[in-house]
């Protein structure tokens, strides 16, 4: 009987993973990758150490997610929990920005700036420094275990773990004052969550960047599957010009020995495959494993230069330009390629959200009040026959300085603090607010029993400073149901 699915004894359902050991390469795309790697790592590691003076009542760290006080600081911008829609807006802008970049220049994010790409590239560079370039790594992998091989393995994995620890270490500095936390980490006084976060991020960085590498892009990340919806025939992508490269000549010698044969420019040297960080052969056409890093272009261009042939056998190009080149026509002008309905819509949406957020950030109120009426009991009859209601009032002072404000009511009765007494009741009270804090105070309002069962009452908070900023909240005053 035939084996199901044609599987015989010893067959496997999945092909075993072939470890990708990319060869070092030089060229413009490699230099650009170095530049982006340096910039992104610099931003990541240095940002928590930047200082920003906000006065004596707020932290002086330029970028800080202050979980304890529920604030997000970004240079001169401070986001409170009730303003979280700004963070949501930033995330939407990031997503639209990614759509825009993908539709214009293909998977540039994947190839250059994605953290998985940057850290994998860094890990591979460390691997080459310790084990040697691709061929040396292949020889080392095949060699029996020895003291020298074990030493290299320990050095490589130790270096990867150190990078992982530095990555996790830098991350926690975004959530607390960086210099203080750094001191506490070394003296053992940091909270356990700091140590456990470093441990977790060290492990994930080591596993994702050192062990899984290209498999994250090919099998785990959803973005390669989604991005096809943003790309069209005018999006840049890596293209092997098969009409120029085929039929292949299988080696430099044959190309030189038989120049008269009708051969293509590709000499089947596999240099483009050897440098590919995801281990694919771009000559098989566009594929999900291609992160469009351009390293195969660098490798092939250097081969073409050595052969004295025109470069760009593999190139960044659009489907339309590739077809035009094949026909011998002129390519689409770069501006026309970029300015098309899809990119313009993404750009307009990105600008609109950004401008709206900037405008509202600038004009947002720095004083806020909210009122919660006590429901149990809803009302109390006082000894003089009047009715009393209770309220919890929260006043947010969003300024990084103390402020004096006046709280007043319109519509009904007089108010006093819960801990005070009725004799101090008035229509307005003065309060001193701490800088950058929420003041919670319980108040009573009393009014004559005669009146509507439910009456509107308006609470107004006015800052007693030259700006005179005000905030208003509406609530109700409840009386017992009138007896027939
Ligand atoms: S095929 Fe070329 S562009 Fe694509 S991932 Fe490999 S080296 Fe980078
Ligand atoms: S590097 Fe260029 S010449 Fe060599 S196999 Fe790749 S496409 Fe062909």
XYZ file of C-alpha atoms and ligand atoms in Angstrom:
500
model
C 0.000 0.000 0.000
C 1.279 3.475 -0.862
C 2.230 5.706 2.077
C -0.270 8.574 2.627
C 0.737 11.835 0.902
C 3.479 9.900 -0.881
C 5.587 9.794 2.283
C 7.913 6.840 2.505
C 9.819 5.491 5.503
C 12.097 8.191 6.871
C 10.214 10.969 5.016
C 9.580 14.208 6.860
C 6.567 16.468 6.651
C 8.754 19.577 6.818
C 12.125 20.319 5.304
C 14.780 20.763 7.971
C 15.911 24.346 8.372
C 19.081 25.200 6.539
C 21.033 27.612 8.698
C 21.591 30.916 6.919
C 25.160 32.167 7.227
C 25.251 35.338 5.134
C 28.553 36.456 3.662
C 29.856 39.946 4.354
C 29.449 42.345 1.438
C 30.472 45.896 0.593
C 28.506 48.433 -1.398
C 26.115 51.370 -1.201
C 23.205 49.374 0.267
C 25.451 47.826 2.896
C 26.727 51.298 3.834
C 23.161 52.574 4.040
C 22.286 49.664 6.323
C 25.227 50.522 8.584
C 24.014 54.111 8.713
C 20.429 53.166 9.618
C 21.659 50.624 12.172
C 23.883 53.229 13.843
C 21.079 55.817 13.876
C 18.377 53.494 15.244
C 20.642 51.986 17.936
C 21.831 55.462 18.922
C 18.252 56.712 19.272
C 17.238 53.623 21.253
C 20.139 53.673 23.714
C 20.578 57.433 24.139
C 16.973 58.687 24.319
C 16.306 57.791 28.001
C 19.411 59.731 29.032
C 18.283 63.014 27.445
C 17.198 65.619 30.007
C 14.411 68.209 29.640
C 13.813 70.870 32.270
C 10.155 70.955 33.321
C 10.692 72.825 36.572
C 10.784 71.465 40.130
C 7.424 69.639 40.016
C 7.901 67.285 37.067
C 10.611 64.796 36.034
C 13.442 66.116 33.902
C 13.715 63.065 31.624
C 12.923 64.044 28.022
C 11.081 60.808 27.163
C 9.480 58.994 30.070
C 6.575 56.601 30.529
C 5.809 57.329 34.180
C 3.598 54.357 35.044
C 3.495 55.159 38.775
C 1.979 58.607 38.157
C 0.252 57.585 34.927
C 1.935 60.149 32.671
C 3.752 60.055 29.344
C 6.392 62.748 28.822
C 7.807 63.514 25.396
C 10.019 66.603 25.555
C 7.592 69.544 26.065
C 4.488 67.359 25.705
C 2.870 65.697 28.708
C 0.038 63.226 28.163
C -2.375 62.407 30.994
C -4.413 59.170 31.116
C -7.599 60.961 29.984
C -5.675 62.188 26.914
C -4.664 58.712 25.797
C -6.273 59.382 22.417
C -3.070 61.291 21.534
C -1.075 58.074 21.959
C -3.701 56.253 19.881
C -3.334 59.020 17.255
C 0.443 58.533 17.224
C -0.012 54.786 16.695
C -2.440 55.441 13.828
C 0.097 57.864 12.308
C 2.835 55.229 12.639
C 0.634 52.678 10.849
C -0.280 55.089 8.030
C 3.386 56.132 7.758
C 4.288 52.469 7.306
C 1.595 52.128 4.602
C 3.010 55.212 2.847
C 6.607 53.954 2.936
C 5.570 50.489 1.751
C 3.492 51.761 -1.157
C 6.299 54.133 -2.227
C 9.500 52.157 -1.680
C 8.355 48.622 -0.865
C 9.598 46.792 2.217
C 12.135 49.462 3.216
C 11.002 49.169 6.829
C 11.710 45.415 6.817
C 15.045 45.802 5.064
C 16.538 48.615 7.138
C 14.702 49.905 10.203
C 12.659 47.052 11.733
C 14.162 46.137 15.155
C 14.254 42.465 14.122
C 16.373 43.399 11.078
C 18.647 45.762 13.007
C 19.356 43.341 15.854
C 19.724 40.301 13.554
C 22.197 42.276 11.443
C 24.113 43.214 14.594
C 24.164 39.601 15.806
C 25.368 38.356 12.400
C 28.121 40.951 12.392
C 29.262 39.787 15.855
C 29.134 36.192 14.582
C 31.397 37.065 11.649
C 33.832 38.876 13.975
C 34.166 35.767 16.179
C 33.702 32.825 13.764
C 34.933 34.439 10.540
C 33.022 35.007 7.305
C 30.564 32.565 5.725
C 33.066 29.926 4.540
C 34.888 29.901 7.868
C 31.552 29.525 9.640
C 30.600 26.568 7.426
C 33.968 24.910 8.107
C 33.639 25.558 11.845
C 30.111 24.103 11.917
C 31.355 20.897 10.208
C 34.462 20.568 12.392
C 34.378 18.236 15.431
C 34.082 19.869 18.825
C 37.412 21.102 20.140
C 38.643 23.554 22.741
C 39.006 26.239 20.064
C 35.507 25.616 18.674
C 33.987 25.565 22.171
C 35.819 28.798 22.980
C 34.356 30.492 19.894
C 30.872 29.214 20.705
C 31.097 30.527 24.270
C 32.428 33.890 23.063
C 29.685 34.242 20.428
C 26.759 33.307 22.637
C 28.227 35.375 25.488
C 28.424 38.421 23.207
C 24.843 37.843 22.029
C 23.636 37.576 25.627
C 25.491 40.772 26.490
C 23.780 42.605 23.598
C 20.461 41.157 24.773
C 21.098 42.391 28.328
C 22.041 45.865 27.081
C 18.874 45.921 24.972
C 16.663 44.949 27.908
C 18.613 47.263 30.185
C 18.030 50.235 27.913
C 14.304 49.501 27.644
C 13.593 49.845 31.365
C 15.184 53.308 31.437
C 12.177 54.577 29.464
C 9.991 53.826 32.518
C 11.923 55.500 35.359
C 14.530 58.175 35.937
C 17.452 56.620 34.049
C 20.426 57.737 36.231
C 18.625 56.771 39.467
C 17.499 53.409 38.109
C 20.989 52.651 36.744
C 22.476 53.289 40.213
C 19.814 51.159 41.883
C 20.349 48.313 39.421
C 23.969 48.026 40.436
C 23.355 48.395 44.174
C 20.517 45.861 44.079
C 17.912 48.453 45.136
C 15.918 48.448 41.872
C 12.417 46.911 41.977
C 12.164 43.232 41.020
C 10.131 44.144 37.928
C 13.222 45.927 36.540
C 15.373 42.813 36.895
C 12.686 40.498 35.521
C 12.123 42.815 32.521
C 15.848 42.831 31.748
C 15.925 39.042 32.033
C 12.883 38.620 29.737
C 14.165 41.050 27.113
C 17.663 39.542 27.224
C 16.126 36.137 26.502
C 13.807 37.377 23.718
C 16.558 39.430 22.035
C 18.933 36.458 22.151
C 16.346 34.023 20.790
C 14.846 36.321 18.111
C 18.079 37.987 16.933
C 20.575 35.182 17.498
C 18.704 31.910 17.036
C 15.526 32.469 15.018
C 16.751 35.377 12.847
C 15.210 35.229 9.338
C 12.531 32.776 10.527
C 10.836 35.637 12.405
C 10.415 37.537 9.105
C 9.384 34.488 7.114
C 7.084 32.640 9.502
C 6.204 34.755 12.547
C 5.716 38.358 11.433
C 2.276 39.163 9.925
C 3.504 42.285 8.140
C 4.869 40.535 4.981
C 1.404 39.027 4.473
C -0.399 42.358 4.935
C 1.885 44.626 2.973
C 0.949 43.196 -0.407
C -2.303 45.177 -0.064
C -0.290 48.437 -0.041
C 1.880 47.651 -3.029
C 1.121 47.932 -6.708
C 2.975 47.925 -10.028
C 4.605 51.276 -9.128
C 6.068 50.199 -5.779
C 9.812 49.675 -5.653
C 10.938 46.114 -5.147
C 14.057 44.012 -5.721
C 14.022 42.613 -9.225
C 16.334 40.161 -10.971
C 16.336 41.142 -14.660
C 15.922 37.667 -16.067
C 15.685 38.975 -19.630
C 19.253 40.190 -19.186
C 20.638 37.460 -16.914
C 19.329 34.323 -18.656
C 20.526 31.914 -19.895
C 23.206 31.735 -17.247
C 26.784 30.954 -18.161
C 27.718 28.866 -15.117
C 31.035 30.379 -14.181
C 33.378 33.202 -15.084
C 35.705 30.926 -17.018
C 33.033 29.784 -19.396
C 31.878 33.336 -19.897
C 35.419 34.297 -20.871
C 36.123 31.147 -22.908
C 32.983 31.319 -24.962
C 32.130 34.983 -25.390
C 30.308 34.281 -28.638
C 27.718 31.980 -27.104
C 24.259 33.532 -26.675
C 24.482 33.812 -22.912
C 22.983 36.097 -20.295
C 24.891 38.238 -17.825
C 24.301 35.974 -14.827
C 27.279 33.674 -14.288
C 25.487 31.643 -11.619
C 28.135 32.492 -9.028
C 25.547 32.506 -6.221
C 27.112 35.638 -4.700
C 23.626 37.139 -4.411
C 22.399 34.081 -2.501
C 25.477 33.926 -0.248
C 24.997 37.475 1.084
C 21.228 37.257 1.520
C 20.320 37.532 5.236
C 17.215 35.404 4.658
C 18.991 32.858 2.450
C 16.745 33.176 -0.603
C 17.574 33.224 -4.299
C 16.040 36.378 -5.751
C 16.460 34.953 -9.265
C 13.431 32.795 -8.532
C 11.302 35.952 -8.538
C 9.677 38.127 -5.839
C 9.054 36.145 -2.673
C 7.910 36.683 0.885
C 11.404 36.001 2.256
C 12.862 39.055 0.524
C 13.091 41.946 2.971
C 14.438 44.209 0.182
C 17.683 45.011 1.970
C 19.531 45.420 -1.357
C 22.596 43.394 -0.293
C 22.196 41.100 -3.307
C 22.437 44.219 -5.506
C 25.776 45.100 -3.881
C 27.049 41.529 -4.368
C 25.930 41.249 -7.998
C 27.168 44.742 -8.906
C 30.655 43.858 -7.703
C 30.563 40.675 -9.832
C 29.376 42.649 -12.872
C 32.103 45.248 -12.303
C 34.775 42.517 -12.198
C 33.393 41.103 -15.480
C 33.287 44.541 -17.063
C 29.524 44.316 -17.543
C 26.830 46.848 -16.775
C 25.695 46.848 -13.127
C 22.102 46.503 -11.892
C 21.420 42.981 -13.120
C 19.585 42.877 -9.803
C 18.032 46.263 -9.019
C 15.481 48.219 -7.035
C 12.807 48.822 -9.619
C 9.048 48.797 -10.102
C 7.098 46.274 -12.108
C 6.233 48.981 -14.669
C 9.861 50.062 -15.039
C 10.987 46.453 -15.377
C 8.462 45.893 -18.184
C 9.508 49.151 -19.860
C 13.188 48.196 -19.683
C 12.405 44.784 -21.130
C 10.639 46.440 -24.073
C 13.419 49.013 -24.419
C 11.126 51.917 -23.400
C 11.911 54.764 -20.994
C 11.137 54.191 -17.327
C 8.383 56.026 -15.436
C 9.738 59.340 -14.018
C 10.448 59.008 -10.286
C 8.042 61.839 -9.350
C 5.154 60.249 -11.244
C 5.958 56.952 -9.612
C 5.796 58.505 -6.146
C 2.873 60.894 -6.694
C -0.044 58.600 -7.323
C -3.501 58.301 -5.758
C -2.485 55.659 -3.229
C 0.554 57.514 -1.841
C -1.235 60.870 -1.904
C -4.168 59.492 0.100
C -1.812 57.956 2.689
C 0.200 61.187 2.866
C -2.924 63.363 3.203
C -4.331 61.139 5.981
C -0.990 61.160 7.798
C -0.698 64.966 7.589
C -4.345 65.516 8.580
C -4.026 63.437 11.766
C -0.667 65.031 12.618
C -1.894 68.592 12.112
C -5.101 67.932 14.044
C -3.130 66.542 16.984
C -0.665 69.452 16.913
C -3.473 71.996 16.847
C -5.420 70.375 19.686
C -2.261 69.761 21.747
C -1.473 73.438 21.604
C -4.980 74.531 22.550
C -5.866 71.879 25.145
C -7.034 72.940 28.580
C -4.568 72.700 31.470
C -7.372 72.589 34.029
C -10.041 69.940 34.220
C -12.896 69.092 36.575
C -15.144 66.063 36.913
C -17.998 65.534 39.355
C -19.432 62.305 40.711
C -22.664 62.586 42.683
C -22.991 60.379 45.775
C -25.725 57.822 45.049
C -26.124 56.302 48.492
C -27.837 58.163 50.001
C -28.960 60.333 47.105
C -30.226 63.021 49.465
C -30.422 63.713 53.205
C -33.000 65.913 54.962
C -31.251 68.287 57.380
C -32.642 69.409 60.768
C -33.796 72.722 59.284
C -35.798 70.853 56.633
C -33.442 71.643 53.716
C -32.035 68.902 51.461
C -28.353 67.961 51.190
C -26.593 66.130 48.326
C -22.963 64.885 48.298
C -20.397 65.073 45.467
C -16.864 63.867 44.828
C -15.044 66.511 42.805
C -11.780 65.825 40.982
C -9.807 68.817 39.766
C -6.796 68.122 37.560
C -4.028 70.694 37.511
C -2.152 69.829 34.324
C 0.400 72.609 34.831
C 3.819 71.855 36.331
C 3.226 74.541 39.041
C 0.846 74.891 41.989
C -2.300 76.911 41.253
C -5.029 78.554 43.293
C -8.515 78.099 41.887
C -12.068 79.056 42.796
C -14.773 76.397 42.712
C -18.304 77.786 42.367
C -21.774 76.404 41.713
C -24.624 77.759 39.610
C -28.197 76.652 39.691
C -28.863 75.686 43.277
C -27.926 76.098 46.939
C -24.600 76.569 48.721
C -21.641 74.226 49.146
C -19.111 73.285 51.800
C -16.410 70.652 52.267
C -17.521 67.356 53.723
C -15.134 67.767 56.676
C -16.375 71.355 57.336
C -19.788 72.386 58.655
C -22.887 73.966 57.266
C -22.073 77.386 58.729
C -19.146 77.700 56.296
C -21.423 77.075 53.291
C -21.073 79.534 50.436
C -21.526 79.630 46.652
C -17.785 79.413 45.993
C -14.641 78.129 47.704
C -10.959 78.682 47.114
C -8.641 75.687 46.659
C -4.880 75.330 46.264
C -3.906 72.668 43.766
C -0.574 70.868 43.810
C 1.488 70.988 40.624
C 0.750 68.258 38.074
C -1.683 66.464 40.393
C -5.336 65.548 40.750
C -7.105 67.045 43.814
C -10.014 64.917 45.064
C -12.399 66.616 47.505
C -15.855 65.694 48.795
C -18.419 68.493 48.976
C -21.988 68.890 50.165
C -24.592 71.144 48.583
C -27.704 72.156 50.530
C -30.873 73.768 49.122
C -34.461 74.370 50.273
C -36.712 71.311 50.107
C -39.169 73.132 47.845
C -38.199 72.787 44.239
C -37.978 70.331 41.339
C -37.127 66.729 42.185
C -34.078 66.915 39.895
C -32.341 70.214 39.230
C -29.315 71.010 37.068
C -26.208 72.250 38.853
C -23.075 73.513 37.182
C -19.622 73.374 38.801
C -17.099 75.931 37.549
C -13.400 75.943 38.399
C -11.559 79.155 37.577
C -7.796 79.594 37.946
C -6.950 82.711 39.978
C -4.033 83.718 37.804
C -3.731 86.146 34.874
C -4.697 83.434 32.354
C -7.942 82.808 34.302
C -8.465 79.388 32.709
C -11.821 77.760 33.543
C -13.225 74.224 33.512
C -16.883 73.278 33.851
C -18.731 70.088 34.837
C -22.479 69.488 34.981
C -24.373 67.418 37.552
C -27.744 67.367 39.331
C -29.281 68.173 42.682
C -31.834 65.571 43.803
C -34.803 66.104 46.155
C -37.250 63.561 47.567
C -40.336 62.857 45.485
C -43.133 65.278 46.396
C -45.900 63.608 48.496
C -49.408 63.870 46.982
S 16.990 38.738 -1.940
Fe 18.360 40.489 -1.850
S 17.096 42.170 -1.142
Fe 15.980 40.276 -0.740
S 16.516 39.788 1.369
Fe 17.952 38.685 0.049
S 19.706 40.059 -0.142
Fe 18.036 41.273 0.677
S 25.392 37.609 -8.082
Fe 24.633 38.214 -10.079
S 25.825 36.960 -11.432
Fe 26.063 36.021 -9.473
S 24.412 34.495 -9.398
Fe 23.595 36.359 -8.521
S 22.574 37.358 -10.238
Fe 23.966 35.838 -11.106
